[in-house]
mmCIF file of C-alpha atoms (C1' of nucleotides) in Angstrom:
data_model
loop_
_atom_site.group_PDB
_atom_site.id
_atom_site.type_symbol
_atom_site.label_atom_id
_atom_site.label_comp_id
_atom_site.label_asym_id
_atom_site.label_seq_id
_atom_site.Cartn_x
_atom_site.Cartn_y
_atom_site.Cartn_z
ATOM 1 C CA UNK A 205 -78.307 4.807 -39.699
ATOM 2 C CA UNK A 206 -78.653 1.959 -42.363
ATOM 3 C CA UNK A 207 -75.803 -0.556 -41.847
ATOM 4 C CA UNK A 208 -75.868 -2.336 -45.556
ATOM 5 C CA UNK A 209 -73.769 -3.332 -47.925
ATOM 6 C CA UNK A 210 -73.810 -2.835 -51.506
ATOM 7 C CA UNK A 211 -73.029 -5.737 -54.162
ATOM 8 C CA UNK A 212 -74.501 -3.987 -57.135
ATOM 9 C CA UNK A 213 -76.741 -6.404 -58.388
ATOM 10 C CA UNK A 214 -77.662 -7.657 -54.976
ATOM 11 C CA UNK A 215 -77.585 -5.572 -51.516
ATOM 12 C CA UNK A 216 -77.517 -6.997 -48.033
ATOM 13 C CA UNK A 217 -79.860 -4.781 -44.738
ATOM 14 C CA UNK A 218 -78.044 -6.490 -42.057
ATOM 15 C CA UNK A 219 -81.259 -6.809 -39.265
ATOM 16 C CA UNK A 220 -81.082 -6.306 -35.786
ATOM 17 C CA UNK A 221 -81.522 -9.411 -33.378
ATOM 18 C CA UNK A 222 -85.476 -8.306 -32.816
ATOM 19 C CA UNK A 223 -86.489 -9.442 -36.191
ATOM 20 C CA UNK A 224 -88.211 -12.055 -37.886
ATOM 21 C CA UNK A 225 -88.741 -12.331 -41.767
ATOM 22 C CA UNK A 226 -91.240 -14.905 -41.175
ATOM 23 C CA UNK A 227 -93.413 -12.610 -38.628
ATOM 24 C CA UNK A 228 -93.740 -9.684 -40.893
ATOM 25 C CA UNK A 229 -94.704 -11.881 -44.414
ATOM 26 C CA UNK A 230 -97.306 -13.376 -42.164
ATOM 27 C CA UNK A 231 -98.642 -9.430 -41.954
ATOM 28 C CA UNK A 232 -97.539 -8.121 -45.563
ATOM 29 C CA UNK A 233 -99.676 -11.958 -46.314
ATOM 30 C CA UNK A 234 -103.041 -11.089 -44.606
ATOM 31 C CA UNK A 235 -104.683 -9.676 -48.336
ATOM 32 C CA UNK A 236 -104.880 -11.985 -51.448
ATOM 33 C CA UNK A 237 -106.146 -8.918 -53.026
ATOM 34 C CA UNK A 238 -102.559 -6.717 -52.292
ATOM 35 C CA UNK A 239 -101.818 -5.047 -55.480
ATOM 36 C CA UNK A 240 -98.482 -3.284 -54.051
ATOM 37 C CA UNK A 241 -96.308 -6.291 -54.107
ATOM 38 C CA UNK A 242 -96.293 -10.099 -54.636
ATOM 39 C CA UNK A 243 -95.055 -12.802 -52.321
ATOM 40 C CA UNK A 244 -94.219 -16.387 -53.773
ATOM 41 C CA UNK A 245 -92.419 -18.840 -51.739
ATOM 42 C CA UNK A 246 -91.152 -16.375 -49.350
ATOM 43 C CA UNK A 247 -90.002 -13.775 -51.193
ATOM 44 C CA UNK A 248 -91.586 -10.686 -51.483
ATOM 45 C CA UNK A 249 -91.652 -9.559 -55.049
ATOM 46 C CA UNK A 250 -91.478 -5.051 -55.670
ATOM 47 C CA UNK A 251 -91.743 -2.716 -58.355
ATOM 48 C CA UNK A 252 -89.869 0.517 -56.779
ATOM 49 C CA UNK A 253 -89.422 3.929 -58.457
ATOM 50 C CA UNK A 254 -86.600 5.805 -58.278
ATOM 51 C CA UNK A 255 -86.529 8.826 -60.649
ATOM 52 C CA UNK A 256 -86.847 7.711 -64.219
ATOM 53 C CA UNK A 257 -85.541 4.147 -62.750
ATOM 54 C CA UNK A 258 -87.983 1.479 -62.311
ATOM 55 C CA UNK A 259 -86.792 -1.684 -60.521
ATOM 56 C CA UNK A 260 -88.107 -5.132 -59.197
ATOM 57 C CA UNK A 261 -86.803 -6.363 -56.925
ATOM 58 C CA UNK A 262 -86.912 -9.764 -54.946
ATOM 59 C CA UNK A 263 -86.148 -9.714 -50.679
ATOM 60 C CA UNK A 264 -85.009 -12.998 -48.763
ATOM 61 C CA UNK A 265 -83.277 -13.616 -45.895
ATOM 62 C CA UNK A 266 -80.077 -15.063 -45.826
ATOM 63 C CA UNK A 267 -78.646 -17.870 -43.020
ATOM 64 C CA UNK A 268 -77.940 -15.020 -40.900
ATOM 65 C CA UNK A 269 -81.475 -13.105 -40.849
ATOM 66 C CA UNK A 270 -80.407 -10.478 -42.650
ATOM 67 C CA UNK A 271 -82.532 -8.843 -45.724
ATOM 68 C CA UNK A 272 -81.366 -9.817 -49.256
ATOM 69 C CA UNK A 273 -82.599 -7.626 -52.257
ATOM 70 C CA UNK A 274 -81.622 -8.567 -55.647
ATOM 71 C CA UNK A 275 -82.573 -6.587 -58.878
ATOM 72 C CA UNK A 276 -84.544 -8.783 -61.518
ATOM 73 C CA UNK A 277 -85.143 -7.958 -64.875
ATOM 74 C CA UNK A 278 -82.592 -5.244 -65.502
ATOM 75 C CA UNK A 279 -79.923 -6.109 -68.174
ATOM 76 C CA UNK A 280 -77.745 -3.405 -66.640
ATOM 77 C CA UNK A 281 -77.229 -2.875 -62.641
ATOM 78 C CA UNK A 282 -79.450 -0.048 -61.252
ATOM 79 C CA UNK A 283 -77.529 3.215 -60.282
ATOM 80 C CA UNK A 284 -75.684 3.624 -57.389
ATOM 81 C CA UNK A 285 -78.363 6.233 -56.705
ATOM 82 C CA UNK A 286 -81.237 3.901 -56.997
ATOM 83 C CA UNK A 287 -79.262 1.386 -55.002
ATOM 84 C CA UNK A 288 -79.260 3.513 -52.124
ATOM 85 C CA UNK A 289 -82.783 4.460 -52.599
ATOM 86 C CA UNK A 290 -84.168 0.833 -52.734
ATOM 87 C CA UNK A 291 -82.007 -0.238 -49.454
ATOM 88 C CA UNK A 292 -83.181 3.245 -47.824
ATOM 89 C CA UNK A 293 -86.988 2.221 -48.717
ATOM 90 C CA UNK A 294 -86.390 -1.273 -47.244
ATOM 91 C CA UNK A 295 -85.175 -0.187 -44.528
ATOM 92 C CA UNK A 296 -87.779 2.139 -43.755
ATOM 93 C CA UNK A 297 -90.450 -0.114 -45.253
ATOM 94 C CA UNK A 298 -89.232 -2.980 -41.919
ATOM 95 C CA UNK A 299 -88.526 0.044 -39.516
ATOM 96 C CA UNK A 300 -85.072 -1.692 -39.113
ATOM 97 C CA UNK A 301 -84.135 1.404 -37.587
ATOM 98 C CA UNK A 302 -85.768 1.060 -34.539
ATOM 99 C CA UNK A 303 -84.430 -0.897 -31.172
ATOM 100 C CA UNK A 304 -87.582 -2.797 -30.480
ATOM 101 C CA UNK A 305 -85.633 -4.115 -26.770
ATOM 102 C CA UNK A 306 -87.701 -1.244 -24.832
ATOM 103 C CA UNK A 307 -90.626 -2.237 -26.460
ATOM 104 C CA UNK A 308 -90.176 -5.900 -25.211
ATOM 105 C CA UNK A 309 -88.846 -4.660 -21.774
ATOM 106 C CA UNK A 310 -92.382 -2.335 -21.310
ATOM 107 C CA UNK A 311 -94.465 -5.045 -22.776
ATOM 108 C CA UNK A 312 -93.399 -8.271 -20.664
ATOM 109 C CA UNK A 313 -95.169 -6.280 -17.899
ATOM 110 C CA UNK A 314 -98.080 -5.897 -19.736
ATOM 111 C CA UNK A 315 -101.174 -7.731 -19.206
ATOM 112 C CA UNK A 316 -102.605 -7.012 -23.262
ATOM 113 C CA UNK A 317 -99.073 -7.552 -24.782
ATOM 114 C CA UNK A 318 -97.089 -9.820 -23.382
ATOM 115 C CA UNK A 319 -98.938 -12.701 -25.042
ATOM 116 C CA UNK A 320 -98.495 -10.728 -28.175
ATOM 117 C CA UNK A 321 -94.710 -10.140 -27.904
ATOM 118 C CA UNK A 322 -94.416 -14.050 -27.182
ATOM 119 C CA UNK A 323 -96.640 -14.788 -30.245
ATOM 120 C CA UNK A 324 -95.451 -11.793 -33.191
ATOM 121 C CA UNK A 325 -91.688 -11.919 -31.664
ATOM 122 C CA UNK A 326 -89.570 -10.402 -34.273
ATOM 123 C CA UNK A 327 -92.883 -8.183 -36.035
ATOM 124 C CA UNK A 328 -91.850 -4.628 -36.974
ATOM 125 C CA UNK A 329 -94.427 -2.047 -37.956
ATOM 126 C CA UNK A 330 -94.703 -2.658 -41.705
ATOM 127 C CA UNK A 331 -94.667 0.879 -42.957
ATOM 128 C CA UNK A 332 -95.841 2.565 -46.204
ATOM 129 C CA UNK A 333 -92.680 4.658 -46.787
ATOM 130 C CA UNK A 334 -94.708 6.921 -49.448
ATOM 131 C CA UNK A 335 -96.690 9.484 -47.833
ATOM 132 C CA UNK A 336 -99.170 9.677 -50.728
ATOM 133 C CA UNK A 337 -99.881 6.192 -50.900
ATOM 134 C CA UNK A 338 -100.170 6.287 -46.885
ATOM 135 C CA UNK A 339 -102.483 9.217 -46.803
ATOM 136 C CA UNK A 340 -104.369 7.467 -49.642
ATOM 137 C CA UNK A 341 -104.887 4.383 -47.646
ATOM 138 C CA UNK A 342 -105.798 6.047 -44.406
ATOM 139 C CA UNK A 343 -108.479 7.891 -46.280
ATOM 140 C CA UNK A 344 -110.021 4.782 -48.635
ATOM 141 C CA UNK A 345 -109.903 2.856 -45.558
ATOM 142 C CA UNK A 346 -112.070 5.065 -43.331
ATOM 143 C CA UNK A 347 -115.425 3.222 -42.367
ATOM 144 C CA UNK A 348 -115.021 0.567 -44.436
ATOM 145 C CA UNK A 349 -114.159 -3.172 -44.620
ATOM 146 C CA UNK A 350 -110.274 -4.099 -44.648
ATOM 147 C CA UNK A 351 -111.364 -6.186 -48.056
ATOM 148 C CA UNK A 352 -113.467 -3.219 -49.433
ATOM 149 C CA UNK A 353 -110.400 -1.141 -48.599
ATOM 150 C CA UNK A 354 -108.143 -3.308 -50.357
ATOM 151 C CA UNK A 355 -110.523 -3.830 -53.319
ATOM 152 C CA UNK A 356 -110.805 -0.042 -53.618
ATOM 153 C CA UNK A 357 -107.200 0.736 -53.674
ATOM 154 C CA UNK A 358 -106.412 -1.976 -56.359
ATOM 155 C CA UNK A 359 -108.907 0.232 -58.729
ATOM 156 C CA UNK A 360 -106.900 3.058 -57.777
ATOM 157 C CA UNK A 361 -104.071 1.696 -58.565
ATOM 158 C CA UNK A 362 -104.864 0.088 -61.429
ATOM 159 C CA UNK A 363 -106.551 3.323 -63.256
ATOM 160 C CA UNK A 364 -103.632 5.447 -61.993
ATOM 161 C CA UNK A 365 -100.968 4.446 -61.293
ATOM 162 C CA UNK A 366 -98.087 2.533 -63.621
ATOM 163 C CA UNK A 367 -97.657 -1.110 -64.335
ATOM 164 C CA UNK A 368 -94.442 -3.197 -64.678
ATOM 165 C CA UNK A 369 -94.505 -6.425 -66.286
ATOM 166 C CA UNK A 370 -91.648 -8.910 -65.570
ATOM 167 C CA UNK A 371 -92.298 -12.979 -66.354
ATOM 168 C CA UNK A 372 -95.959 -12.857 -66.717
ATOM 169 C CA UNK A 373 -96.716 -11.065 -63.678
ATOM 170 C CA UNK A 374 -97.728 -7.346 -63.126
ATOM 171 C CA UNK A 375 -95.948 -4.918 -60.987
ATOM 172 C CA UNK A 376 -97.940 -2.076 -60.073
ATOM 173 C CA UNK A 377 -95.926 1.280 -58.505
ATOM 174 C CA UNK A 378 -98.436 3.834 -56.877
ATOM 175 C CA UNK A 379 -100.087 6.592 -58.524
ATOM 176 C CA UNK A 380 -97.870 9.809 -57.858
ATOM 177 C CA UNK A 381 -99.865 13.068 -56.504
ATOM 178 C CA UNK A 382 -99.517 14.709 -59.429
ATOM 179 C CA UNK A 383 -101.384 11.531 -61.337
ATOM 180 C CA UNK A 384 -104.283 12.956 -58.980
ATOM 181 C CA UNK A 385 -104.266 15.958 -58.349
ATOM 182 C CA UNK A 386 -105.955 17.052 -61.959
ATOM 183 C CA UNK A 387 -108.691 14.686 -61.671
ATOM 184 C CA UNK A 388 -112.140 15.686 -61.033
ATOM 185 C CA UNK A 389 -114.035 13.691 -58.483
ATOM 186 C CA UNK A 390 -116.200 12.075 -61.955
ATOM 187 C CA UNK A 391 -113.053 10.274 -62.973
ATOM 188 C CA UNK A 392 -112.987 8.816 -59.289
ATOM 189 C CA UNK A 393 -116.594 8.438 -58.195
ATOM 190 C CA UNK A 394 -116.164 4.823 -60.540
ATOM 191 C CA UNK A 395 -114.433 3.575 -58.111
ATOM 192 C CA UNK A 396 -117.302 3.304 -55.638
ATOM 193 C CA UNK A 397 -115.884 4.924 -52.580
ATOM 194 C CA UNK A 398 -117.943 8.063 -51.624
ATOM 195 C CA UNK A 399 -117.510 11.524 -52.986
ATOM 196 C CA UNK A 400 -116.341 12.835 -50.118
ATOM 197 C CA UNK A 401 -113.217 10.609 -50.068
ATOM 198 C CA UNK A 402 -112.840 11.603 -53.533
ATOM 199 C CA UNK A 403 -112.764 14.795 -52.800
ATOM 200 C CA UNK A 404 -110.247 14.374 -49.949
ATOM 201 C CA UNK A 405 -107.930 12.396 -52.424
ATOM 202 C CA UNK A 406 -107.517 14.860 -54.619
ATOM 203 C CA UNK A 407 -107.272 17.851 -52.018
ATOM 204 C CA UNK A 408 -104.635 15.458 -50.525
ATOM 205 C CA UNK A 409 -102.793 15.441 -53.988
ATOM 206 C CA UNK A 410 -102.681 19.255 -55.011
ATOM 207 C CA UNK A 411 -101.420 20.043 -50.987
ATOM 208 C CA UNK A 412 -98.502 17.658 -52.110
ATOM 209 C CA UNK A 413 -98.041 18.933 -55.935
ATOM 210 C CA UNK A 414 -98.198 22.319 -54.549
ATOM 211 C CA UNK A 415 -95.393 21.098 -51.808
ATOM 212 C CA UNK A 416 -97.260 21.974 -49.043
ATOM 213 C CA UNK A 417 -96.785 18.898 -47.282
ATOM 214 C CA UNK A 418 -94.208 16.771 -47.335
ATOM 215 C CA UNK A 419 -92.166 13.873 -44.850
ATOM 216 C CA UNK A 420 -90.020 16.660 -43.888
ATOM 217 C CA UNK A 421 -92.724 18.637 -42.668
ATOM 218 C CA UNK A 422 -94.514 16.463 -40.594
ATOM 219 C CA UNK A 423 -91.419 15.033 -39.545
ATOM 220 C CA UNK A 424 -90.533 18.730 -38.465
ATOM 221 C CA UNK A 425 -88.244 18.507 -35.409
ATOM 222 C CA UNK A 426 -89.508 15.061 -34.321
ATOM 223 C CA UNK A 427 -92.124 16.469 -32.735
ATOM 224 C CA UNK A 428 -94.978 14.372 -33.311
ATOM 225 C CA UNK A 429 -98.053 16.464 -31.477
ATOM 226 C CA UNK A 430 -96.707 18.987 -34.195
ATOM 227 C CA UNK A 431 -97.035 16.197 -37.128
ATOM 228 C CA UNK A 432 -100.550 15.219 -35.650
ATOM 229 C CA UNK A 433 -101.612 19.092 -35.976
ATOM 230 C CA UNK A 434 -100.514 19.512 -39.687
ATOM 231 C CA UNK A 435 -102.528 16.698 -40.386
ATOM 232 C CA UNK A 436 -105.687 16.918 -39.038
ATOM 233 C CA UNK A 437 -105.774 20.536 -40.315
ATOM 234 C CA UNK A 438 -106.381 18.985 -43.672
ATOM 235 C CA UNK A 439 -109.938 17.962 -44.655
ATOM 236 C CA UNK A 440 -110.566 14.215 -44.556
ATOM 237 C CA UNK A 441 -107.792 13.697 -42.284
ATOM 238 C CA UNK A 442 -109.190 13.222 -38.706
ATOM 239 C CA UNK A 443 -107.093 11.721 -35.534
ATOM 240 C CA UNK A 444 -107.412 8.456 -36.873
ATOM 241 C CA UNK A 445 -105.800 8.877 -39.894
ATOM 242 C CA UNK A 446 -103.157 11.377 -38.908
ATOM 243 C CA UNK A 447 -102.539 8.751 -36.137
ATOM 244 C CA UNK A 448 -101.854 6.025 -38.784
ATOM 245 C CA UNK A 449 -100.140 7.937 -41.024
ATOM 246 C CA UNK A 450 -97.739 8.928 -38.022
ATOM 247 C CA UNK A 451 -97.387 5.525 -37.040
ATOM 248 C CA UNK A 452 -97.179 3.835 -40.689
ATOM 249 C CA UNK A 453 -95.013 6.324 -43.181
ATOM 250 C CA UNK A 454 -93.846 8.812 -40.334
ATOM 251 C CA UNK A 455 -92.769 6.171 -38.026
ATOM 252 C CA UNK A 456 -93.506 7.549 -34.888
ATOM 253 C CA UNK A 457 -93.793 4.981 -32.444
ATOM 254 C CA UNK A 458 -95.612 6.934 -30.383
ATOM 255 C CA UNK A 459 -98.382 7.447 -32.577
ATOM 256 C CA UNK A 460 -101.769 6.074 -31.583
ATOM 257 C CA UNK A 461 -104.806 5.758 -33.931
ATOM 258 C CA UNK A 462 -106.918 5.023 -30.595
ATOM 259 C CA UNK A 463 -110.460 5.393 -32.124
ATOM 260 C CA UNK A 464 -109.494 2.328 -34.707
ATOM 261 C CA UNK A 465 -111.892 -0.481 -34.474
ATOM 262 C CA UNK A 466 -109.538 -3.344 -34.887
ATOM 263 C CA UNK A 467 -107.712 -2.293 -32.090
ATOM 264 C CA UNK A 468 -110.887 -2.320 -29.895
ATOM 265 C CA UNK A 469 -111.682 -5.475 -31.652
ATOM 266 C CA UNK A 470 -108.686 -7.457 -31.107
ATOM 267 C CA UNK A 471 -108.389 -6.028 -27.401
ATOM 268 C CA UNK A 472 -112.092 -7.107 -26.520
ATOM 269 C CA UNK A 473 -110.862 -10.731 -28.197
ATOM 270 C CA UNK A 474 -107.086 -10.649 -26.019
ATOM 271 C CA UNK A 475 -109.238 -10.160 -22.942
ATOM 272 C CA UNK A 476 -112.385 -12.373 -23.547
ATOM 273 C CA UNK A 477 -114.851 -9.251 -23.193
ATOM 274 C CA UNK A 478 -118.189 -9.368 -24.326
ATOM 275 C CA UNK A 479 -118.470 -5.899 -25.918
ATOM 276 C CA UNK A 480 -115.469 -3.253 -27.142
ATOM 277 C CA UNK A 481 -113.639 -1.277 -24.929
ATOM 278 C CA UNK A 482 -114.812 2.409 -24.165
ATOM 279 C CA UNK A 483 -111.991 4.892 -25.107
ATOM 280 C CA UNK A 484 -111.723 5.329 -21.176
ATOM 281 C CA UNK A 485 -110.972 1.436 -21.029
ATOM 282 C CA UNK A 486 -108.542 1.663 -23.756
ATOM 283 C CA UNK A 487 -106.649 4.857 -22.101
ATOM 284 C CA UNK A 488 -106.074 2.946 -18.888
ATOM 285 C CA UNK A 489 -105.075 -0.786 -20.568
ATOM 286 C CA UNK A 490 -102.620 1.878 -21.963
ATOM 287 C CA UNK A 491 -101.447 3.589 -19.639
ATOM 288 C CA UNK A 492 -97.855 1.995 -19.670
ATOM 289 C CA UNK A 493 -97.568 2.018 -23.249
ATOM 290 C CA UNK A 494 -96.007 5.455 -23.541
ATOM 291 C CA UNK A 495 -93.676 6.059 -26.363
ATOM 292 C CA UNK A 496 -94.842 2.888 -27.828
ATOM 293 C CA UNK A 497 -98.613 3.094 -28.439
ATOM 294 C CA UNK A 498 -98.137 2.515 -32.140
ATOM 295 C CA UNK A 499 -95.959 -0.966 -31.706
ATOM 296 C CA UNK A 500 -98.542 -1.913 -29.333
ATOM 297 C CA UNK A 501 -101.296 -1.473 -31.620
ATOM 298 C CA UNK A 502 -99.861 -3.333 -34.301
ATOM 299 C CA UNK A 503 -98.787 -6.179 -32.354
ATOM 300 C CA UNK A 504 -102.352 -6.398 -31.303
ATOM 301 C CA UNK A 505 -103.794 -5.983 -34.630
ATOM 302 C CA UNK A 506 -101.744 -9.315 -35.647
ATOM 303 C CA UNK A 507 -104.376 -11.284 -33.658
ATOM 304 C CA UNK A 508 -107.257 -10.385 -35.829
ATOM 305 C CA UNK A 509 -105.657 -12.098 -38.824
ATOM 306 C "C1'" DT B 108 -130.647 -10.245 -43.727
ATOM 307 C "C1'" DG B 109 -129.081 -6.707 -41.209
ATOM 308 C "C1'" DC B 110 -125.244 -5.108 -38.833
ATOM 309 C "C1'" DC B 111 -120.770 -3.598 -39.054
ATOM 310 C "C1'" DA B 112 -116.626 -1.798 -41.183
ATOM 311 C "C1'" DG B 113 -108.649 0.033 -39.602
ATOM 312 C "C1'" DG B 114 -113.852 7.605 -39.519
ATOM 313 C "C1'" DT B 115 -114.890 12.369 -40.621
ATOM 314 C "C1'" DA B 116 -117.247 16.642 -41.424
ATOM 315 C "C1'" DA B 117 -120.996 19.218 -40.645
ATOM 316 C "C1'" DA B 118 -124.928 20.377 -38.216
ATOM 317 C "C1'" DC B 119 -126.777 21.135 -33.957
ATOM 318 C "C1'" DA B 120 -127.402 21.533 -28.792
ATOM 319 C "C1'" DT C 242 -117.046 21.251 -25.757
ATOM 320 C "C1'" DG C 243 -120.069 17.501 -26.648
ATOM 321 C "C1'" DT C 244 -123.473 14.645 -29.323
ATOM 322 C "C1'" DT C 245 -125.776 13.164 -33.616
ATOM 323 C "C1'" DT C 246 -126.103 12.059 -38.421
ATOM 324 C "C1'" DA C 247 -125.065 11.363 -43.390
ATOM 325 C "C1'" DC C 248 -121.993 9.261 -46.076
ATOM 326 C "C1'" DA C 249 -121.741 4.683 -49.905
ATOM 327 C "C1'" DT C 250 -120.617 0.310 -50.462
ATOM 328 C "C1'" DG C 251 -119.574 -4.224 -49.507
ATOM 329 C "C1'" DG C 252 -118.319 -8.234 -46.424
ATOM 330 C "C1'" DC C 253 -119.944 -11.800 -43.788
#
DNA sequence: TGCCAGGTAAACA
DNA sequence: TGTTTACATGGC
């Protein structure tokens, strides 16, 4: 349940002890090339859409760790609806729902993680609350470069989707699936990612137009292995991607995108090998990860950058 | 320069 | 069920 409180023109997320502002702007920090948001002096700086409302907004901490958002720009105060929308995407957007103590208790034990829980203490899987703009990333960042990936969603963005200006600086909110879902994959091909991915994009974008998938129903009863199912059903969407998409928008923390490379990557660096782990390798190191294979992938992934 | 990149579908054994 | 290959482009 979201424990905030509401100010009007500024709202208060009061964090649980397990957090650290610092720890996740080092992650949201690892691409000068993020179009989704800015960060200046350690703020993070949002353009968030809530109906017909657009809002920026600024987050901070305040002296007792908890998340400060203030509205900019607006010469009125947002609604009380948006209000609740923007604290309810903060929240999610941290995962300051989640008790990360059984996490800490599993990991301490660990031989891959307990460096990493020492390092990243107080890093919560930084989620992409929007399932379109999730699914979007999975699938532009298939077999690709992290930089390429980035590059190729900022042309995305930039064609489709909307852009706020507030004091010189541009605010770009994500292109909705309907902003998509018309296109033919010659508007898209420009971008330079291949034509399958197109293609995948905009399949992606008429399931969700038509409202044939949604949060609520992958989210289903909480059952994940159903979530997983739904998703790799769809064309383009393969284990690894459902996997993230679980772990980043659905917030399963049991999700495990096990065939991604950083993950071998960083776990060949954390243990000084001399070539990646096989997936047998990787299912063993894991073995005691259970219910938290997504955390511990993340916290790993925070070595590689 | 050549290998690799936060994979997947499709073809084939 | 398991293995191989094309995909497209760019980063380093």
């Amino acid at each position: 349940m979201i424990d905030w409180q509401d100010n009007v023109r500024e709202l208060t997320l009061f964090t649980p002890k397990e957090f650290n502002f610092n720890e996740n702007l080092n992650y949201l920090m690892r691409s000068s090339i993020e179009c989704m948001y800015v960060i200046k002096d350690e703020r993070i700086y949002k353009a968030i859409s809530v109906g017909q409302e657009d809002s920026i907004i600024e987050i901070s901490t305040d002296a007792e760790n908890n998340l400060v958002i203030r509205f900019l720009r607006d010469s009125a105060p947002a609604s009380k609806l948006t209000r609740a929308a923007v604290a309810n995407y903060v929240w999610e957007w941290f995962d300051l729902e989640r008790d990360l103590m059984p996490f800490y208790g599993m990991a301490e034990n660990d031989s891959l993680l307990k460096g990493a829980i020492v390092s990243f203490y107080g890093l919560r899987i930084m989620g992409i609350p929007d399932l379109f703009e999730a699914l979007c990333w999975g699938i532009i960042g298939q077999q690709i470069n992290l930089t390429f990936a980035y590059t190729l969603k900022r042309r995305l963005v930039e064609k489709f989707g909307r852009c706020v200006e507030f004091e010189g600086e541009s605010y770009w909110i994500f292109p909705k699936p309907s902003d998509i879902a018309s296109l033919n994959v010659e508007d898209l091909v420009g971008l330079r990612m291949t034509v399958k991915k197109c293609e995948y994009l905009i399949d992606v974008a008429k399931l969700m137009v038509e409202g044939k998938l949604t949060k609520e129903l992958l989210l289903g009863t909480g059952n994940f292995k159903s979530g997983e199912k739904i998703l790799i059903s769809i064309r383009g969407i393969g284990p690894w991607t459902a996997n993230y998409v679980l772990m980043r928008c659905l917030r399963f923390p049991n999700a495990f995108p096990i065939d991604d490379v950083g993950l071998h990557n960083a776990i060949k660096q954390v243990l000084g090998m001399d070539t990646k782990p096989t997936k047998k390798e990787i299912l063993q190191l894991a073995e005691n990860w259970t219910g938290w294979e997504a955390y511990a992938t993340f916290y790993l992934w925070r070595f590689l950058y």
